[in-house]
GROMACS .gro file of C-alpha atoms in nm:
model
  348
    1UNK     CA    1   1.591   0.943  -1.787
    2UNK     CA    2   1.418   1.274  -1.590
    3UNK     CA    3   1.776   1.438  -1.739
    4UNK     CA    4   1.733   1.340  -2.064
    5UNK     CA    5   1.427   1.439  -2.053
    6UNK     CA    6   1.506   1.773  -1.983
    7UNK     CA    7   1.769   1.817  -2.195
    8UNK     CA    8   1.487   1.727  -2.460
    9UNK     CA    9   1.261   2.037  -2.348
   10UNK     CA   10   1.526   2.281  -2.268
   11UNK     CA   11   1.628   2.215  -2.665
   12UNK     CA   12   1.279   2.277  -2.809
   13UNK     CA   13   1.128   2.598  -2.707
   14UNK     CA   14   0.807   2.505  -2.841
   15UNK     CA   15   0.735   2.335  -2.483
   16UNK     CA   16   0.838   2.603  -2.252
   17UNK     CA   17   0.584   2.856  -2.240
   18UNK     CA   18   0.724   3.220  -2.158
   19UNK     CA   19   1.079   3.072  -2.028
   20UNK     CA   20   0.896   2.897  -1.724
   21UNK     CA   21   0.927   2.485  -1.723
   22UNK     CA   22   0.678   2.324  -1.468
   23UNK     CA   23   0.749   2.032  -1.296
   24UNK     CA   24   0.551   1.763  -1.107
   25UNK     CA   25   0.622   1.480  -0.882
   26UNK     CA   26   0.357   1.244  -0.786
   27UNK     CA   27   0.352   1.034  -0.486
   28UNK     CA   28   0.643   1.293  -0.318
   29UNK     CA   29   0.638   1.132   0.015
   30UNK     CA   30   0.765   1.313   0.294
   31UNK     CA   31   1.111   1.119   0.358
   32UNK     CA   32   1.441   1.192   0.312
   33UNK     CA   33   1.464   1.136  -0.074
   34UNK     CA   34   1.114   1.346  -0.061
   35UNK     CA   35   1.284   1.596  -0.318
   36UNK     CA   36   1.506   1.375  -0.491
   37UNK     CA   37   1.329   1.346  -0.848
   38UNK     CA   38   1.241   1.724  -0.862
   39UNK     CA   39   1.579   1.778  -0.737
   40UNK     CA   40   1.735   1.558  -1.048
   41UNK     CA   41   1.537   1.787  -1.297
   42UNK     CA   42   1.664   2.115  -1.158
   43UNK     CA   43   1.978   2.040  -1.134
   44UNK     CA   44   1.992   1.946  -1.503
   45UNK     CA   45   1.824   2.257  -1.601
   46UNK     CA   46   2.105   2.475  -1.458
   47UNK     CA   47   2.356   2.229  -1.585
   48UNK     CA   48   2.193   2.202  -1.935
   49UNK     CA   49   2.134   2.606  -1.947
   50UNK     CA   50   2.536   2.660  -1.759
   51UNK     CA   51   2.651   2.452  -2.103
   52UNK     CA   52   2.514   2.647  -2.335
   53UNK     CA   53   2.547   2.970  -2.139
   54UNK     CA   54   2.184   3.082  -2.170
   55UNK     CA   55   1.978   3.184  -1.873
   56UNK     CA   56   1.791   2.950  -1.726
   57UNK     CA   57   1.419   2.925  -1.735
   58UNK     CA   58   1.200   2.974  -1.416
   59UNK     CA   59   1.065   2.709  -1.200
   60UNK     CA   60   0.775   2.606  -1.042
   61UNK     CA   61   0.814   2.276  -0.877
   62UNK     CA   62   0.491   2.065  -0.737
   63UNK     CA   63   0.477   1.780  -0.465
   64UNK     CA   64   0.178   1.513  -0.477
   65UNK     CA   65   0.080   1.289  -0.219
   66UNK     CA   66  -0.257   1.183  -0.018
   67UNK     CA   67  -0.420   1.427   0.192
   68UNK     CA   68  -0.230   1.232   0.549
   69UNK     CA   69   0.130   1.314   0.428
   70UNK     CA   70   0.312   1.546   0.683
   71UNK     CA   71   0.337   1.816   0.437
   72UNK     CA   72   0.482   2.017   0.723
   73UNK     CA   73   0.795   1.844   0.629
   74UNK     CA   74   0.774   1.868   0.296
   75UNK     CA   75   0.722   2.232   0.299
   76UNK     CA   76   1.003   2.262   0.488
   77UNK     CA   77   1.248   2.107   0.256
   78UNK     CA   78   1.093   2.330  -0.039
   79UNK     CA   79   1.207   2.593   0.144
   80UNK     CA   80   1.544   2.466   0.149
   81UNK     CA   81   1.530   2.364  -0.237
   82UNK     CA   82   1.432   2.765  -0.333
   83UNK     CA   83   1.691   2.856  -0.108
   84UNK     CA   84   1.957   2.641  -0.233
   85UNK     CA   85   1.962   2.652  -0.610
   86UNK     CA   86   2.021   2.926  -0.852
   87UNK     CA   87   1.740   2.887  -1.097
   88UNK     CA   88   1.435   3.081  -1.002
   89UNK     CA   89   1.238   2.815  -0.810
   90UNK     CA   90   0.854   2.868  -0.690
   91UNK     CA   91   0.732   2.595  -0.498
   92UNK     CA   92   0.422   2.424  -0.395
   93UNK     CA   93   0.242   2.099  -0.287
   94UNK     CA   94  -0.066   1.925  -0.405
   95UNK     CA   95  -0.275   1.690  -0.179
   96UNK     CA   96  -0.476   1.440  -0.340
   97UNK     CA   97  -0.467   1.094  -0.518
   98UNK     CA   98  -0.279   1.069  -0.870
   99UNK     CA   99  -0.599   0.853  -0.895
  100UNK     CA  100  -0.782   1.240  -0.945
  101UNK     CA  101  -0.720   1.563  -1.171
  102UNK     CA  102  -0.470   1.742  -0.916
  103UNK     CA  103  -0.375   2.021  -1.185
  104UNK     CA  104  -0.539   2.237  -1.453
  105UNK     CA  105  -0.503   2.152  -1.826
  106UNK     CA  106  -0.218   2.249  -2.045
  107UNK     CA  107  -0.020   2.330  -1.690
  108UNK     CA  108   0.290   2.115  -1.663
  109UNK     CA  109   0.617   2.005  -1.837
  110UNK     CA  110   0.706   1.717  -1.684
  111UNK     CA  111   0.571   1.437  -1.445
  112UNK     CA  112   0.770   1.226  -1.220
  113UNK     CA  113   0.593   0.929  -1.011
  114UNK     CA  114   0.871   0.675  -0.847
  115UNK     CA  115   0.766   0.359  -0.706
  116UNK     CA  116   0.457   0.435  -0.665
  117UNK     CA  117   0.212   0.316  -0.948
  118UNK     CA  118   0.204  -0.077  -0.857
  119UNK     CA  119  -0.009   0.031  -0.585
  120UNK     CA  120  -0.389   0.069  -0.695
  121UNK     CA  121  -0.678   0.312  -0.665
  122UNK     CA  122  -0.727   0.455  -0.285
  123UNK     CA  123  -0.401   0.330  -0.182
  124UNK     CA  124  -0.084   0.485  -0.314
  125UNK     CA  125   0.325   0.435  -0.192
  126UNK     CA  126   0.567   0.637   0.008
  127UNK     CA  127   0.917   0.645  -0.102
  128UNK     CA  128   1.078   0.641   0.222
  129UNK     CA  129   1.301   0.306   0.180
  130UNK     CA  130   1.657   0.320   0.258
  131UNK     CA  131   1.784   0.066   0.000
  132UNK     CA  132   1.552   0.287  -0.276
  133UNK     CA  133   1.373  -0.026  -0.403
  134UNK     CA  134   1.060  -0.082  -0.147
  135UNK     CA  135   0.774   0.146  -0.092
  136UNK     CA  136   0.602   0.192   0.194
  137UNK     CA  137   0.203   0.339   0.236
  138UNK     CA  138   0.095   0.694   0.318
  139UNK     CA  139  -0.175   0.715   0.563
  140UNK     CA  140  -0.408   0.534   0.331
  141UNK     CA  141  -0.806   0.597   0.205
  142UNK     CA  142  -1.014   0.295   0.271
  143UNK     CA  143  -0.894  -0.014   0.051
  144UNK     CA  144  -0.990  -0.107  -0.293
  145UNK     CA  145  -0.908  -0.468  -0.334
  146UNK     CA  146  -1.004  -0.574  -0.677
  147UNK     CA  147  -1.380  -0.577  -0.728
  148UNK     CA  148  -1.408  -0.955  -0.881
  149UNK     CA  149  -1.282  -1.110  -0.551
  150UNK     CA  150  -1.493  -0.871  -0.313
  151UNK     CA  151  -1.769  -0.984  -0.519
  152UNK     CA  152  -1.753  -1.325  -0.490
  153UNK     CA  153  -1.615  -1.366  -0.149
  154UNK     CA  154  -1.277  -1.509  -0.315
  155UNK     CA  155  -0.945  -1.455  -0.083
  156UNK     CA  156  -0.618  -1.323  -0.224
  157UNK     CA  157  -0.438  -1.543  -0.015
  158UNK     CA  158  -0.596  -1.875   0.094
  159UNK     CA  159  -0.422  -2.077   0.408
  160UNK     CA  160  -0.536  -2.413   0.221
  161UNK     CA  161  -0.235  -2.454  -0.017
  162UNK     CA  162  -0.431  -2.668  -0.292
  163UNK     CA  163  -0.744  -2.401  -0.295
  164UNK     CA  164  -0.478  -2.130  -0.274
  165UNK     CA  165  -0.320  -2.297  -0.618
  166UNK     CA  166  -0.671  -2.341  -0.768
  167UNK     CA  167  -0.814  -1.980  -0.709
  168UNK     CA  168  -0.464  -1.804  -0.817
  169UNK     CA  169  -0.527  -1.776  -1.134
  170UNK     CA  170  -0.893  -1.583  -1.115
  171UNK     CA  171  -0.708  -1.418  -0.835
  172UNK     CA  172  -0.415  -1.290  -1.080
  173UNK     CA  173  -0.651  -1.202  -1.353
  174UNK     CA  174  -0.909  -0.960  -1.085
  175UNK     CA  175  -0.528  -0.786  -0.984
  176UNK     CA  176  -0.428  -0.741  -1.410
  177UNK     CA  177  -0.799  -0.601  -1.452
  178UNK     CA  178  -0.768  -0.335  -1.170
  179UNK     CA  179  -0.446  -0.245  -1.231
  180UNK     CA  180  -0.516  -0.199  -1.614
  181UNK     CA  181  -0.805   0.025  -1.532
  182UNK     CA  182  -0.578   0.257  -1.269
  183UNK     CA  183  -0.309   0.303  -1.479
  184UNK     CA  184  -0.554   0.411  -1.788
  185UNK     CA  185  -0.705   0.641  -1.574
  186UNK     CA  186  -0.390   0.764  -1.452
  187UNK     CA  187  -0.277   0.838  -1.810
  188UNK     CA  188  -0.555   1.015  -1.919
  189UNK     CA  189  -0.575   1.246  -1.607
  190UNK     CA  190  -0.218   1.322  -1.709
  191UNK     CA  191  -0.224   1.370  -2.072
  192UNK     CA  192  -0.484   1.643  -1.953
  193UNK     CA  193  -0.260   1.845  -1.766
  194UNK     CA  194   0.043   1.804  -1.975
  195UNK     CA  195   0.134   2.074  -2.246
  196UNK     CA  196   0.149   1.969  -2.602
  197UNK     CA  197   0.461   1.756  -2.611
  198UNK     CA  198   0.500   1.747  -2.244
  199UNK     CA  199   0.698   1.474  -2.076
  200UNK     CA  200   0.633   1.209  -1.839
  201UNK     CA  201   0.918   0.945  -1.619
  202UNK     CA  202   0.776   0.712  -1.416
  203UNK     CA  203   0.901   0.384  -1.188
  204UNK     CA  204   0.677   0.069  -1.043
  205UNK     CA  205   0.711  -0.295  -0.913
  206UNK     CA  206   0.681  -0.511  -1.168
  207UNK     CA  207   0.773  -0.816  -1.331
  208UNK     CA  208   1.102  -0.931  -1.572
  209UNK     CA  209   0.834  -1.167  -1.788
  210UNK     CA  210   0.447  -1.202  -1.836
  211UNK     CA  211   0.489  -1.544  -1.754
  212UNK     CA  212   0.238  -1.633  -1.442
  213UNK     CA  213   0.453  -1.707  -1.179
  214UNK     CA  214   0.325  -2.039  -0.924
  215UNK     CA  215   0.264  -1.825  -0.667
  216UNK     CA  216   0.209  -1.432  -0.544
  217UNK     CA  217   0.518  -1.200  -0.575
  218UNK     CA  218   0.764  -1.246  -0.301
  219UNK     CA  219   0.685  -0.989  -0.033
  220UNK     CA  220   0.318  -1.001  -0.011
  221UNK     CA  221   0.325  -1.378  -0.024
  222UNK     CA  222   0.527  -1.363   0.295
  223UNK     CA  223   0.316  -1.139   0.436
  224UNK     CA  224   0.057  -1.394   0.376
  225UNK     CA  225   0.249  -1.702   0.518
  226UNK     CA  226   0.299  -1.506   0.865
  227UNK     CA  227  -0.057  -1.393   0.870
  228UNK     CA  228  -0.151  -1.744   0.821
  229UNK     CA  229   0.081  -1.859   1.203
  230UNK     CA  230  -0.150  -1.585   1.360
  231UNK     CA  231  -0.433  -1.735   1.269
  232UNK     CA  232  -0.327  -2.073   1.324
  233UNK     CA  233  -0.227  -1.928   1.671
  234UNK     CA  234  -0.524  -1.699   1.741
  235UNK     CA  235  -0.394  -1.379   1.719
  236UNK     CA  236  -0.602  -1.258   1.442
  237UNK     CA  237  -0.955  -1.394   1.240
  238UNK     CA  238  -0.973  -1.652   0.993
  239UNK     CA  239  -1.281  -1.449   0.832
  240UNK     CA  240  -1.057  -1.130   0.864
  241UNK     CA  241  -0.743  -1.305   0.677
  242UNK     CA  242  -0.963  -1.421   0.451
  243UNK     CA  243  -1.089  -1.093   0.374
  244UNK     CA  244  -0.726  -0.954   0.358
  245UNK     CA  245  -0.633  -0.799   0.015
  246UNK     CA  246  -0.272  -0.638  -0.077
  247UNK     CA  247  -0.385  -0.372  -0.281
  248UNK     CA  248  -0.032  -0.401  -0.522
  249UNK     CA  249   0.025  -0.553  -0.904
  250UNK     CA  250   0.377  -0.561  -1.023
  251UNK     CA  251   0.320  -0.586  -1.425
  252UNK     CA  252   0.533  -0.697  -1.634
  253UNK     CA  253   0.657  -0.498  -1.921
  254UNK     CA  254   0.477  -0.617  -2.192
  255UNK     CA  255   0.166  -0.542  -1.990
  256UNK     CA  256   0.287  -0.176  -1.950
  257UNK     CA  257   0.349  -0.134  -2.316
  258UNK     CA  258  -0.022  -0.275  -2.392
  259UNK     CA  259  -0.190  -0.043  -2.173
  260UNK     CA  260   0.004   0.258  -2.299
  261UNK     CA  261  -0.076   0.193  -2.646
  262UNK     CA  262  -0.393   0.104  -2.619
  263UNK     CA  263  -0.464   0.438  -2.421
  264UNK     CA  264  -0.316   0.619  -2.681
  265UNK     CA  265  -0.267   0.972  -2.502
  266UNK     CA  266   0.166   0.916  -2.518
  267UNK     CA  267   0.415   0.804  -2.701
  268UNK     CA  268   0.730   0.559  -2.511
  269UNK     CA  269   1.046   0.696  -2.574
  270UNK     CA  270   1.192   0.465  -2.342
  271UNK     CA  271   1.139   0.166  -2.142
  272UNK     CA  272   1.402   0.015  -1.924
  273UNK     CA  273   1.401  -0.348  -1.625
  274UNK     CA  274   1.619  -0.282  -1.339
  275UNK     CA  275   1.688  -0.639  -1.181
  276UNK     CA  276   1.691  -0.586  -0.776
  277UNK     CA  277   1.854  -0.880  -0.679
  278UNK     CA  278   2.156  -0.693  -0.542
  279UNK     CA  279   1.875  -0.490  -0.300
  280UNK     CA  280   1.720  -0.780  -0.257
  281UNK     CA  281   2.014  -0.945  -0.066
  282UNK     CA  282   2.020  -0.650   0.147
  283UNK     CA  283   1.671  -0.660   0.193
  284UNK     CA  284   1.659  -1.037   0.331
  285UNK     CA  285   2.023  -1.054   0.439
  286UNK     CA  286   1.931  -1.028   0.835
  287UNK     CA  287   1.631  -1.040   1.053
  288UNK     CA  288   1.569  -0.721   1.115
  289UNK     CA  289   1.660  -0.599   0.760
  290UNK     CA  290   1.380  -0.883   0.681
  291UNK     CA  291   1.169  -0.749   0.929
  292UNK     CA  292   1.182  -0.377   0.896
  293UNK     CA  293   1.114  -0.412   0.497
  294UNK     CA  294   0.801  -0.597   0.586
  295UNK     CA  295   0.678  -0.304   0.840
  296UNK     CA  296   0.788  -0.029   0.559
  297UNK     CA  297   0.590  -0.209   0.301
  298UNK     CA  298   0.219  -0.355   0.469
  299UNK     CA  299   0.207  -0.192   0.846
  300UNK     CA  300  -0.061   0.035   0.712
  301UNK     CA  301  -0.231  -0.212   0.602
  302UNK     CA  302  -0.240  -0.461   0.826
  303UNK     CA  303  -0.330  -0.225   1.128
  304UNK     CA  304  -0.602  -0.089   0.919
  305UNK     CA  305  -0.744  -0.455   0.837
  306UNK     CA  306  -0.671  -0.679   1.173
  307UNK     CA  307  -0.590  -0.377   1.410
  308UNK     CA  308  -0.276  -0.337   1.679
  309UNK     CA  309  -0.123  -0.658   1.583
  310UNK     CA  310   0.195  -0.537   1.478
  311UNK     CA  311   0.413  -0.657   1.806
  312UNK     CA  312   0.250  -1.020   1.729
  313UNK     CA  313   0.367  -0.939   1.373
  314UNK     CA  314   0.696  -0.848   1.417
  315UNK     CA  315   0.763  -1.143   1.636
  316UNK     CA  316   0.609  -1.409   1.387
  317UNK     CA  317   0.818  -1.267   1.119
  318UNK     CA  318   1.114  -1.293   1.302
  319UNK     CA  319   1.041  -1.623   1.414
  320UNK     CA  320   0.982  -1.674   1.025
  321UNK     CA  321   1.320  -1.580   0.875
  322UNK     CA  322   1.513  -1.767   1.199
  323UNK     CA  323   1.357  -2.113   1.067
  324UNK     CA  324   1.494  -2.047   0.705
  325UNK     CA  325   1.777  -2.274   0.837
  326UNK     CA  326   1.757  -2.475   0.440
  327UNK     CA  327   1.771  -2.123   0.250
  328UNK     CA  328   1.447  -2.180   0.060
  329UNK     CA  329   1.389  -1.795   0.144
  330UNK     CA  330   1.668  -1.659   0.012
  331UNK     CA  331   1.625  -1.956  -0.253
  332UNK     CA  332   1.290  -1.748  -0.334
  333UNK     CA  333   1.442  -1.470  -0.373
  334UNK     CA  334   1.641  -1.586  -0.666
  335UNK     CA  335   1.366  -1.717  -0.846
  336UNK     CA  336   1.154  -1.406  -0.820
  337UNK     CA  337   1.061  -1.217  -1.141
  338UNK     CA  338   1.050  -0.946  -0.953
  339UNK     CA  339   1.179  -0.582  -1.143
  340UNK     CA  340   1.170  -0.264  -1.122
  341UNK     CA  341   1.036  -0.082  -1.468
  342UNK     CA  342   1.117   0.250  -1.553
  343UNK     CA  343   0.913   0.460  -1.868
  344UNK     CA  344   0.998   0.766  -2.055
  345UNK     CA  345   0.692   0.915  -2.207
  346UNK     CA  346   0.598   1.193  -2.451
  347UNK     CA  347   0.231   1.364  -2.483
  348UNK     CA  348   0.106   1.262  -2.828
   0.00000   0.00000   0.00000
């Protein structure tokens, strides 16, 4: 999509002010793949301009994440990136949440935010997984669990399994409202920055249906279950598991399409639902596969909330793919609804 996208732009000078295209990705991280989106666009921009034997326009490449990322490391491989590729390439990095305006108006081409947008306001995701289907949290601002439950002292995950089953859907409906409210936001902030025409490509968590599932998406329901043996063993709180909230939606499509629409600022050019059952098996295929997913995805989190439990962690979770001896686990995993979406999007 990012190359079709610029294919688009480098065809229609009307969006590329002065030769110069502008590029943003939001959410960089500072991991190995750190560059890979930005890296996608330029290369199709030489490609694209190598074609058609014109000279390429200049760029100027920005990296988003929250304030904690080791931009050290970042800088480091933007170093590499002007170094590396033939295009003129100016570099830079912009700390802050996508949450925020990060740029000034009419300033960029094209945004790129991967795996990132299922996570809500103060909290955002790190693309650091190996199997490039989980995130993982940045150094995170404090949480923002949906303001319905904080309000009425409702948990997200309840260790009764018939009050659990009552409360899920007010539960489900306080995540929808939050998320619907971030992702507005997030459109508006970038409809601002984006030049007339200007293009957006972006990837979450989310959903193959808008049916309501029984129970929580797969990962942070887990979570929950091996929370609930360190309660039941002492390790942690009762009142702090209550108070435990997974700050992450996955919407489904349809809910994605709504939202856009009804925000008005862009128009979809293209919407796509990657099924991840193939990194999925890889994902759940050993213990410490299991395990290490779990730590990439809440060990933020969960340190922030219950403190240094992560050794007692680790070991219940182990303990808690071992007893999967009937294969309802990996049973779950085939029943989960669980996709990734993918948007193209075009300033209105």
């Amino acid at each position: 999509m990012i190359e079709e996208v610029i294919t688009d732009l480098c065809s229609s000078t009307s969006t590329l002010l002065h030769g110069k295209i502008v590029i943003a990705d939001l959410g960089c991280s500072s991991g190995p793949n750190a560059l890979a989106l930005v890296s996608t666009a330029i290369n199709a921009i030489h490609n694209h301009c190598l074609q058609l034997q014109q000279p390429p326009p200049e760029i100027f490449v920005l990296l988003n994440d929250l304030p904690d990322t080791d931009f050290n490391t970042v800088v480091k491989s933007l170093v590499t990136l002007r170094q590396s590729k033939n295009p003129v390439v100016v570099t830079g990095v912009a700390p802050g949440s996508f949450y925020e305006r990060l740029f000034t108006s009419n300033s960029l081409h094209v945004v790129c935010a991967s795996n990132s947008l299922q996570w809500l306001s103060k909290v955002r995701a790190r693309r650091i997984d190996p199997i490039g289907l989980l995130a993982s949290l940045s150094k995170i601002l404090p949480l923002q669990a949906p303001e319905d439950l904080t309000r009425n002292r409702i948990p997200a995950f309840d260790i009764d399994e018939h009050a659990r089953r009552e409360m899920l859907p007010m539960v489900r409906e306080a995540y929808e409202k939050q998320f619907r409210k971030d992702f507005k936001l997030f459109l508006e902030l970038r409809a601002k920055e984006l030049v007339s025409g200007g293009r957006m490509v972006i990837s979450l968590v989310g959903t193959r249906s808008d049916v309501i599932a029984s129970k929580f998406s797969l990962f942070p329901g887990i979570v929950a279950q091996i929370l609930s043996v360190m309660v039941a063993e002492g390790v942690i709180d009762k009142a702090k598991f209550d108070s435990f909230y997974v700050p992450l939606h996955g919407p489904s499509i349809e809910e994605v399409r709504e939202i856009i629409k009804e925000e008005g600022s862009f128009f979809i050019k293209e919407m796509r639902v990657h099924d991840p059952t193939a990194e999925m098996n890889i994902a759940l295929s050993s213990p410490s596969k299991f395990v290490n997913n779990l730590i990439a995805l809440f060990e933020p989190i969960i340190v922030q909330h219950f403190g240094e439990v992560m050794d007692e962690f680790v070991r219940a979770a182990e303990l808690h793919w071992s007893l999967d001896v009937d294969g309802s686990l990996r049973e779950e995993r085939v029943r989960t609804s669980r996709a990734m979406l993918v948007v193209s999007l075009a300033k209105a």
